[in-house]
Coordinates of C-alpha atoms and ligand atoms in Angstrom, one line a residue:
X1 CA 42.7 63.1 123.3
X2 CA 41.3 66.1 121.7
X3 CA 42.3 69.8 122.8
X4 CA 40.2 70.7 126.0
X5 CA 36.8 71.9 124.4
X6 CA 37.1 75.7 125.1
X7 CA 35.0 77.6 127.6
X8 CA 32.3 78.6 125.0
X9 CA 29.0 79.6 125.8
X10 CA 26.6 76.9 125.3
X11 CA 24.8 78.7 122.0
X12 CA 27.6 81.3 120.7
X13 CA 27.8 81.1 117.1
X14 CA 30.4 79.0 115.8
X15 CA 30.9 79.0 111.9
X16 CA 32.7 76.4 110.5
X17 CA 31.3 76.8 107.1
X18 CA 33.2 79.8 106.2
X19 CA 36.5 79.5 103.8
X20 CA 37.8 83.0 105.1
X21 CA 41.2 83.4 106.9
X22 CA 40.7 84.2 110.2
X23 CA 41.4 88.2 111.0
X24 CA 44.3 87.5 113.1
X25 CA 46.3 85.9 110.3
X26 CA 46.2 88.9 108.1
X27 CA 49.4 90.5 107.9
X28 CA 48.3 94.0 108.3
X29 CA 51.6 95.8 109.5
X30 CA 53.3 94.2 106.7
X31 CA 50.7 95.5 104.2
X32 CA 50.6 98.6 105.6
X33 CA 54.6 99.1 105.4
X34 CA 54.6 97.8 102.3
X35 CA 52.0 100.2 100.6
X36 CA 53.5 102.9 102.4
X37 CA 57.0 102.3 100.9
X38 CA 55.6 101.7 97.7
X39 CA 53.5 105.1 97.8
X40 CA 56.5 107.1 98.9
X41 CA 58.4 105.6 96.3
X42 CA 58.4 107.1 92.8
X43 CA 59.6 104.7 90.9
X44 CA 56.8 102.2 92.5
X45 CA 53.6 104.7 93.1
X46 CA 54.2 106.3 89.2
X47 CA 54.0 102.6 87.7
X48 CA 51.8 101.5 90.0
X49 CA 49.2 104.5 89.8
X50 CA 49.0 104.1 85.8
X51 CA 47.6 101.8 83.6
X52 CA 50.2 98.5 83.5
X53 CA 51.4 96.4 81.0
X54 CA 49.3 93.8 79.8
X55 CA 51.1 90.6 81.8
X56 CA 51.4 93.0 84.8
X57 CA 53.8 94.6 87.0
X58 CA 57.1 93.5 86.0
X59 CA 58.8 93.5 89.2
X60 CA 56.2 91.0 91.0
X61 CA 56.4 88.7 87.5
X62 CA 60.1 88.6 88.3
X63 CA 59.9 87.6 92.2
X64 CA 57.2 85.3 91.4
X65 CA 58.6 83.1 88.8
X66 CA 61.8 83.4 91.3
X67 CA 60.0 82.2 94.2
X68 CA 58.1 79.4 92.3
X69 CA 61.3 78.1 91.0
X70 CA 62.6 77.7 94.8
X71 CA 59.0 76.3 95.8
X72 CA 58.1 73.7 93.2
X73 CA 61.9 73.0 91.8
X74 CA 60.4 72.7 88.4
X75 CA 63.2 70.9 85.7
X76 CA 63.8 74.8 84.5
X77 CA 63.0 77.5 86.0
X78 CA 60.4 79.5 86.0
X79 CA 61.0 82.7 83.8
X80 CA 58.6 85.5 84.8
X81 CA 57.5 84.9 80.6
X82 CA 55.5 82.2 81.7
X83 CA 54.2 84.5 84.4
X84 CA 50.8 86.8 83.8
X85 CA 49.6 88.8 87.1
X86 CA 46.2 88.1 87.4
X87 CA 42.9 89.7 89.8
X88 CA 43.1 86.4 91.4
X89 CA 42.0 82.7 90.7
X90 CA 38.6 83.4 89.9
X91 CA 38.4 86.5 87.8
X92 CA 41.3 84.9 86.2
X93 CA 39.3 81.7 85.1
X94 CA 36.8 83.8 83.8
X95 CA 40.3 85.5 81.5
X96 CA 40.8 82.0 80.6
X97 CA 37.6 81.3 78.8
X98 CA 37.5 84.4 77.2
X99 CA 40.7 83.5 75.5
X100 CA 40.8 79.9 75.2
X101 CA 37.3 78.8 75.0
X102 CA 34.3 78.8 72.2
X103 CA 30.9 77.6 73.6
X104 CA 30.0 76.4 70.0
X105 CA 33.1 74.7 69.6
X106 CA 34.6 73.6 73.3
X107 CA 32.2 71.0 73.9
X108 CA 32.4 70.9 77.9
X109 CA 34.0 71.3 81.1
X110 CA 34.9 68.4 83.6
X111 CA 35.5 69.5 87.1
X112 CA 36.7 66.9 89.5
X113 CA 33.8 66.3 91.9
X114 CA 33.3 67.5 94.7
X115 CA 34.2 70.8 93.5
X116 CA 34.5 74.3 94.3
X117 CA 31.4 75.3 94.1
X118 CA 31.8 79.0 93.5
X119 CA 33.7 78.1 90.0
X120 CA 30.3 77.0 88.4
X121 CA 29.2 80.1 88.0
X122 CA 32.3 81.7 86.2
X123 CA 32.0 78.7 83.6
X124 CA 28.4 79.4 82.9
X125 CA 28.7 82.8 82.4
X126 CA 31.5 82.1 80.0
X127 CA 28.6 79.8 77.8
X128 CA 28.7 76.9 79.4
X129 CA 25.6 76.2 81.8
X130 CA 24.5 73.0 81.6
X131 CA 27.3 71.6 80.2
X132 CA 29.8 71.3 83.2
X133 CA 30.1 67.6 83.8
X134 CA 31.0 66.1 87.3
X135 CA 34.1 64.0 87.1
X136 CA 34.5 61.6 90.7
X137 CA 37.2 62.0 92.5
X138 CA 38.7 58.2 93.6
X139 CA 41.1 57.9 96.4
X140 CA 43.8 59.4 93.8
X141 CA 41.9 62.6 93.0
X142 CA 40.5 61.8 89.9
X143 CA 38.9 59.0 88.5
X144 CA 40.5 59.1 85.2
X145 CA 38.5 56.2 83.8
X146 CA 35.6 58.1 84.2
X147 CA 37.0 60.7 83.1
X148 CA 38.4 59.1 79.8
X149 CA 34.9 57.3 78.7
X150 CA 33.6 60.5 78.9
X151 CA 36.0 63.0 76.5
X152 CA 35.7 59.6 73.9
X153 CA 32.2 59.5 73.9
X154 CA 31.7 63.2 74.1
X155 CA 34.2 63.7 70.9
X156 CA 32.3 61.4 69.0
X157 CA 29.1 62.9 69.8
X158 CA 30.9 66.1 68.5
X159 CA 32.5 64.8 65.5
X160 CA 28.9 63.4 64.7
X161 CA 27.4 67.1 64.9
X162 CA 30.4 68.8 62.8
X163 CA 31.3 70.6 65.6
X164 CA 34.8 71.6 64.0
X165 CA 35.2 75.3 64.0
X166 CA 35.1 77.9 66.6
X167 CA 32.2 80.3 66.2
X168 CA 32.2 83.6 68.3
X169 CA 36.1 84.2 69.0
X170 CA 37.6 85.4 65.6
X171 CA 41.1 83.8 64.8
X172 CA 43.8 85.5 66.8
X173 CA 47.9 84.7 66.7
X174 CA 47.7 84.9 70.4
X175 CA 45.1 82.0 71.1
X176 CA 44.4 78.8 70.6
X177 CA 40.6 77.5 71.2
X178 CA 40.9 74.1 72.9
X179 CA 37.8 71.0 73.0
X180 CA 38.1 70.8 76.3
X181 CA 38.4 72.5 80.1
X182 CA 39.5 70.2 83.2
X183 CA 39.0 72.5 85.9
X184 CA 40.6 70.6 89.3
X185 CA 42.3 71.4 92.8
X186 CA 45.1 69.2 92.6
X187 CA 46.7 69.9 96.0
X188 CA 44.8 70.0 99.4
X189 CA 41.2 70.1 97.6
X190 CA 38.2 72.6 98.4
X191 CA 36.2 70.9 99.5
X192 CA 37.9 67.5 100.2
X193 CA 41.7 68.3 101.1
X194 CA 42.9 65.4 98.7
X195 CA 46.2 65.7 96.4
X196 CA 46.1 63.8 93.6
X197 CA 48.8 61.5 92.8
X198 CA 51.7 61.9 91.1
X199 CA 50.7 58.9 88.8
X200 CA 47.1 60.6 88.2
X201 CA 48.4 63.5 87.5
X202 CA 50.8 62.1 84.4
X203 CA 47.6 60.4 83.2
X204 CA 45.7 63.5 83.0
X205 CA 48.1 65.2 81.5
X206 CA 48.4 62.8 79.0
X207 CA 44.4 62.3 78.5
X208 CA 43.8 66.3 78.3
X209 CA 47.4 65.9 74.9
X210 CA 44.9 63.1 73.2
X211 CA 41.6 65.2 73.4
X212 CA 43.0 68.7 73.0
X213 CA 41.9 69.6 76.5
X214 CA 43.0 72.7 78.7
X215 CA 43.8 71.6 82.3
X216 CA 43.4 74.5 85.0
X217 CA 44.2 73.6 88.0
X218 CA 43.4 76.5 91.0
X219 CA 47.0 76.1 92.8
X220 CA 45.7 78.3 95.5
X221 CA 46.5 76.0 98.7
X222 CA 49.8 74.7 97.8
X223 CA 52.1 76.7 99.8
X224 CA 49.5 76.0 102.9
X225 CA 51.0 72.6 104.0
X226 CA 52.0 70.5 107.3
X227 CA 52.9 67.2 108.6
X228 CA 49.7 65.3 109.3
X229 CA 51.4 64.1 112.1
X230 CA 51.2 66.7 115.1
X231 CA 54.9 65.4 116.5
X232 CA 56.9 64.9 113.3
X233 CA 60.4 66.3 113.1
X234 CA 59.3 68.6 109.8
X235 CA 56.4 70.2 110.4
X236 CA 56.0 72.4 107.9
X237 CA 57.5 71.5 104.5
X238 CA 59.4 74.3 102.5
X239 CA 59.0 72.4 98.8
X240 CA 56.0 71.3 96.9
X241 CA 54.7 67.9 98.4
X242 CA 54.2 67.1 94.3
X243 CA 54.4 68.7 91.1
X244 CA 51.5 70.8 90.0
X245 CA 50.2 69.1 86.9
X246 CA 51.7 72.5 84.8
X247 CA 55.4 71.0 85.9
X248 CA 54.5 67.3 84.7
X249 CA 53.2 69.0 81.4
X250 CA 56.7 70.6 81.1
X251 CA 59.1 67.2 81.3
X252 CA 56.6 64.6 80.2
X253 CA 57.0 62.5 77.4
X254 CA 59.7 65.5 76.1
X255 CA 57.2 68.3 77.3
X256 CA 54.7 70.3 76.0
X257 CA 53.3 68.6 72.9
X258 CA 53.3 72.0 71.1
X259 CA 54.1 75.8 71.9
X260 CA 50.8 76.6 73.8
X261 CA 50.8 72.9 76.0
X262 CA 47.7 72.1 77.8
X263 CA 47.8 73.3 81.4
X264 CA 47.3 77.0 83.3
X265 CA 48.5 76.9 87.3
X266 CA 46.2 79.2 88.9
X267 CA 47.8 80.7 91.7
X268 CA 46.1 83.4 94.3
X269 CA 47.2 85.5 96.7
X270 CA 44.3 85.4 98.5
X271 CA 45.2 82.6 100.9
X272 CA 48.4 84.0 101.9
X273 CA 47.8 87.7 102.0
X274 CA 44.0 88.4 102.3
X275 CA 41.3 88.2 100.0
X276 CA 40.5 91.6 99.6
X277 CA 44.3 91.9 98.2
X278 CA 41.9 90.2 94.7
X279 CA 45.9 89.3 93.4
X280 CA 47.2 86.2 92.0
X281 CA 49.4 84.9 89.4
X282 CA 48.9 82.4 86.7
X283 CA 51.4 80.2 85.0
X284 CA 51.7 78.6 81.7
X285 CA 54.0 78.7 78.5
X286 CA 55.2 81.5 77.5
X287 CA 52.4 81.5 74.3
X288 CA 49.3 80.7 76.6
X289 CA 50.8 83.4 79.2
X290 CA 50.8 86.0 76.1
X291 CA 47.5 85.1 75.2
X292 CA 46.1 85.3 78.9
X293 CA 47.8 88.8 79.1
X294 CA 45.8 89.7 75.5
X295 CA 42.1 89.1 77.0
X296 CA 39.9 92.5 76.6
X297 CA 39.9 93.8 80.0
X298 CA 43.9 93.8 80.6
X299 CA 44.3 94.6 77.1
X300 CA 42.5 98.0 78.2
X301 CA 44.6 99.1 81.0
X302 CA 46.8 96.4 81.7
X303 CA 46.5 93.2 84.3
X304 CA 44.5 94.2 87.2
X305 CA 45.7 94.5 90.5
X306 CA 48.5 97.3 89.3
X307 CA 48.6 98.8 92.3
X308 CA 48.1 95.7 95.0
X309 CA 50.7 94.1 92.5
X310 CA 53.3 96.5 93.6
X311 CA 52.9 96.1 97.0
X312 CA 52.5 92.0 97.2
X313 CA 55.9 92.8 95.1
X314 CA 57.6 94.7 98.2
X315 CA 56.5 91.5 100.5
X316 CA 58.0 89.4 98.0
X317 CA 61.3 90.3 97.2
X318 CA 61.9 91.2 101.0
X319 CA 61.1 88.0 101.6
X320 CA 58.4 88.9 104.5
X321 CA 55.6 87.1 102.5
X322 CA 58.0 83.9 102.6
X323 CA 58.4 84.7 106.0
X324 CA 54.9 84.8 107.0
X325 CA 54.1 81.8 105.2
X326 CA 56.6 80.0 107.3
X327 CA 56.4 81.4 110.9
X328 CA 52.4 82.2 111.4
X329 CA 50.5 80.8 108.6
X330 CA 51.9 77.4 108.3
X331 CA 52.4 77.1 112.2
X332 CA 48.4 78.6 112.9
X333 CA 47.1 76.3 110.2
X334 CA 48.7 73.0 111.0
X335 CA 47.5 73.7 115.1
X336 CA 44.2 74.7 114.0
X337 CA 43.8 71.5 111.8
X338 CA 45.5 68.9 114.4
X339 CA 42.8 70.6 117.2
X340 CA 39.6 70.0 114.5
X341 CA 41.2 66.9 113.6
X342 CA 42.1 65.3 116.8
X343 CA 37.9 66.5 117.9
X344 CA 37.0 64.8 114.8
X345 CA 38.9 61.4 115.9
X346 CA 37.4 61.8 119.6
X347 CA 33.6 62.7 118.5
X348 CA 32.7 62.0 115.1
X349 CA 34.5 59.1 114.1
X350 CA 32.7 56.9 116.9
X351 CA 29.5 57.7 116.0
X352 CA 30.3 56.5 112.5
X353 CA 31.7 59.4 110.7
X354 CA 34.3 58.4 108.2
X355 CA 37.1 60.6 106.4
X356 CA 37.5 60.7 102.5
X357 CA 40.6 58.6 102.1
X358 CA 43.2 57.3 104.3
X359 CA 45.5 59.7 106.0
X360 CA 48.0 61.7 103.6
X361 CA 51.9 62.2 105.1
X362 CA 50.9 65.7 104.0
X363 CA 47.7 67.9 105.2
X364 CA 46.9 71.2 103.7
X365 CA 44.6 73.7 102.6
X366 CA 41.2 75.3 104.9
X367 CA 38.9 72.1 105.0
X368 CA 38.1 68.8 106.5
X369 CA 35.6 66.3 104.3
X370 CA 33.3 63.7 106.5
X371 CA 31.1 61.4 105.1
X372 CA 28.2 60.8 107.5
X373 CA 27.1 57.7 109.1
X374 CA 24.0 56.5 107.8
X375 CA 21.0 57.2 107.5
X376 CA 21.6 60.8 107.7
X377 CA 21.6 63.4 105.7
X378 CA 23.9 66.7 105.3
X379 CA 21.5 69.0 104.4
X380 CA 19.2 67.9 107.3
X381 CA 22.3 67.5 109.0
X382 CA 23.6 71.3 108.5
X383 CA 19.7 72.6 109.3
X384 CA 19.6 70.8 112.4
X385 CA 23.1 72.0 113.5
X386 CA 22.0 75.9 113.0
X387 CA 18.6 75.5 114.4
X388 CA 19.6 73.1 117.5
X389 CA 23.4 73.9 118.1
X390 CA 24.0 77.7 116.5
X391 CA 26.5 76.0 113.8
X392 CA 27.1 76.2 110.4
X393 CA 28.8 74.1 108.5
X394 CA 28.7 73.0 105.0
X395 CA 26.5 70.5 103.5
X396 CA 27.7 68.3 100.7
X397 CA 25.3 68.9 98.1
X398 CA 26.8 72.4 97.9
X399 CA 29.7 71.2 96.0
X400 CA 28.2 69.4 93.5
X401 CA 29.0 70.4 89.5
X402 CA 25.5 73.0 88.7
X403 CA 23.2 71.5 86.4
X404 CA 25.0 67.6 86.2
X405 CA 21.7 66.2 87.2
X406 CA 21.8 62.7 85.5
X407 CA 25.2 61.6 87.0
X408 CA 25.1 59.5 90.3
X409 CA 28.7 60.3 90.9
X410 CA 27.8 64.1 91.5
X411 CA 25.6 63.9 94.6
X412 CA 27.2 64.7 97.7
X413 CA 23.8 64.4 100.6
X414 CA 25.8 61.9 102.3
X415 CA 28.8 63.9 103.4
X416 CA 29.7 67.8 105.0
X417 CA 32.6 69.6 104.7
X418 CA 34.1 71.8 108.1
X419 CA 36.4 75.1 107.9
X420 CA 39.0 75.4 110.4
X421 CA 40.5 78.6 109.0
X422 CA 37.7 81.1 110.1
X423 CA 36.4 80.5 113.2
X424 CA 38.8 81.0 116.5
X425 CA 41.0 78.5 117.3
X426 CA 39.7 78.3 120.5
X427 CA 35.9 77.4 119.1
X428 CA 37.1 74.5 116.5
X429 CA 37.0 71.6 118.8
X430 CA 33.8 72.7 120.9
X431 CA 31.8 73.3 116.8
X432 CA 32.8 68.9 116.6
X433 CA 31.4 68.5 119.7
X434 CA 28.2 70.1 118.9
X435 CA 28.2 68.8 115.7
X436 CA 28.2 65.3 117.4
X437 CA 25.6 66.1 119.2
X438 CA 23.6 66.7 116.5
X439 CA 24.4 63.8 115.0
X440 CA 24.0 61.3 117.9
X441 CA 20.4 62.8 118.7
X442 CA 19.2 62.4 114.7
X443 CA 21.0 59.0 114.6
X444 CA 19.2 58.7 118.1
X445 CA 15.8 59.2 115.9
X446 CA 16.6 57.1 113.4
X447 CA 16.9 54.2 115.4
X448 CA 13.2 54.6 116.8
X449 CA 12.2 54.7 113.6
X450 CA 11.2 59.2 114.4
X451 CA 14.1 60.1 112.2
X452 CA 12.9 62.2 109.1
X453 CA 14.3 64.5 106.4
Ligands
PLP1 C1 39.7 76.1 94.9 C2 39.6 77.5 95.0 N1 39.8 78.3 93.9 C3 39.7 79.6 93.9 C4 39.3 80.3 95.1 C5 39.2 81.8 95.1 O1 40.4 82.4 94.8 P1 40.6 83.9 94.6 O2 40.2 84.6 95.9 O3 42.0 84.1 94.2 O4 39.6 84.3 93.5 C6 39.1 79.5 96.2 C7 38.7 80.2 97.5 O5 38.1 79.6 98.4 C8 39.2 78.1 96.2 O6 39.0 77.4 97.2

């Protein structure tokens, strides 16, 4: 049985589109201790204050690559070498292309589809509109097939043209211009919460070696994970539920096939901190790390973040980030997803609502994906749910890769995907109901033949 469906009122707005955490998950009297320890500290505020070194604050590189060595219990550990502070997983992907990309020469970018939407836009802007390419994702997270007829026909094609030197990004000992970006969410998936498998993720490693491809895979929901079962005896896992694909890069086949390897972890902050905190972390060798730290805008004042860096630092060494992780955000999450899901089971599935793939041991991240019963349609489906119910969710063509128009695999009408991190707890089960109400009175329609979109 699904929670009690809270005492809303019948047309209060109820977002579940939003991927926001909720307010009451923010760790504001941590923050605020923190900063104020760091501002009152000298030896913190006079680093922090000033322009930074290029890889960023050195403290928070050094309890980072610490706490990612007790997280992910990589073969070696992390050193904070491989470590480069970043503004966050998206203005750090937009760092990435700057250094390791050449429109005239990296042909295109594959991002596992459905995808986050929001990262089209960073790769067009770095020269590649209309060249992103929709890769599907199978019940492994990543149909690697697909994935490998496309690099070998697309290298051809590239061969064919002479397409053998970079053109706009001068040599430089610090970067190395790869064919190739696979942009993917490996772990707990925006928008479909899958993980890929362990075996998928060897293979792409191993495809992205052949065809001199740059893996970047936005790590930003890892350390959000639960049991998928609301009773089980470990709720909330302490260690990775895989490797990130960076790890498998590291002990595969003897490692890294040369000094620069071929995959960047992406980490954020923003998940576990707040948004607004614009921090993360990425990790790679030690070479791509240097090169990441050499892009333009941190080589003119260092990595951004300087200041936020030094107090995510005093979370982190004191453990109270870990801490937070474990005792609200883990515990908020997992409730917040068992009440969606458990609504989902009691009012969606009946009417013919399916879920992406069968049930992982592991659930994770912000979002649940539901492929719709047919005939309907998620865009209709989303309209109909603001105009008739006051909802909002998400409709599936949202997430498909901009400008892959020819590809059938990159068209996502048939399915929507729910939030269950923004809105209050108490709302989630009562936005399922509504949503099936939607849904049964447009399925209603189409039966009578008055159903239309
Ligand atoms: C897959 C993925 N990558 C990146 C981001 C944004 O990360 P950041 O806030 O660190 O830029 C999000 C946020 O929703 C996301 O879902």
């Amino acid at each position: 049985m699904a929670a009690p469906a809270a005492p809303v009122r019948p047309k209060d707005h109820i977002n579940l589109f939003r991927g926001w955490p909720n307010p009451a998950l923010l760790p504001v009297s941590d923050l605020s201790r923190a900063s104020t320890v760091a501002l009152s500290t000298p030896s913190i505020y006079e680093p922090g204050l000033q322009y930074g070194p290029d890889e960023g604050y050195h403290p928070l590189r050094q309890h980072v690559a610490r706490w990612l060595t007790s997280f992910y219990h990589p073969r070696e550990p992390v050193t904070q070498d491989r470590i480069c502070i970043t503004g966050g997983a998206s203005q750090n992907l937009a760092c990435i292309l700057q250094v390791f990309t050449d429109p005239a020469f990296t042909r295109n970018i594959w991002m596992v589809a459905p995808t986050y939407y929001l990262a089209c836009r960073i790769f067009d802007d770095a020269g590649f509109a209309g060249r992103l390419r929709a890769v599907p994702e199978d019940e492994e997270g990543i149909d690697i097939k697909f994935l490998e007829r496309g690099l070998k026909e697309t290298e051809e094609k590239a061969i064919a043209e002479g397409k053998n030197e970079p053109k706009y990004k001068p040599p430089r000992p610090w970067r190395k211009i790869y064919k190739y970006v696979i942009y993917a969410t490996p772990t707990f998936a925006n928008p479909s919460m899958k993980v890929m498998s362990l075996r998928r993720r060897e293979q792409l490693v191993r495809l992205a070696r052949q065809y001199d491809a740059l893996i970047v895979t936005d790590d930003v929901y890892d350390f959000l994970q639960w049991s998928s079962a609301p009773d089980s005896a470990t709720p909330y896992p302490t260690k990775a539920y895989l490797p990130r694909v960076l790890d498998i890069d590291g002990y595969l086949d003897g490692g890294p096939q040369d000094e620069w390897g071929n995959v960047i972890s992406n980490g954020s902050f923003s998940k576990l901190l707040g948004p607004g905190a614009r921090t993360g972390w990425a990790e790679s060798t030690e070479k791509v790390a240097y090169g990441l730290s050499q892009t333009g805008s941190s080589r003119s004042g260092g990595a951004p973040s300087q200041l936020t860096a030094t107090f995510v630092d005093q979370l982190l060494s004191t453990s109270i980030l870990q801490n937070h992780i474990a005792n609200v955000l883990q515990p908020a999450y997992a409730e917040r997803y068992h009440r969606t899901m458990s609504a989902v089971r009691e009012y969606l599935l009946p009417l013919g609502f399916t879920l992406p793939s069968k049930p992982q041991e592991i659930a994770g991240g912000y979002f649940i994906w539901l492929n719709l019963p047919r005939p309907l349609l998620a865009n209709d489906l989303a309209q109909r749910a603001m105009e008739e119910e006051n909802l909002k969710i998400a409709s599936g063509d949202l997430f498909e890769v901009c400008g892959d128009t020819t590809n059938v695999n990159n068209r996502f009408d048939d399915g929507v995907r729910i939030c269950f991190s923004w809105e209050e707890a108490c709302k989630l089960a009562e936005g399922v109901r509504r949503l099936a109400h939607v849904a049964r009175r447009a399925l209603m329609a189409a039966e009578t033949g008055r159903y239309q979109n």
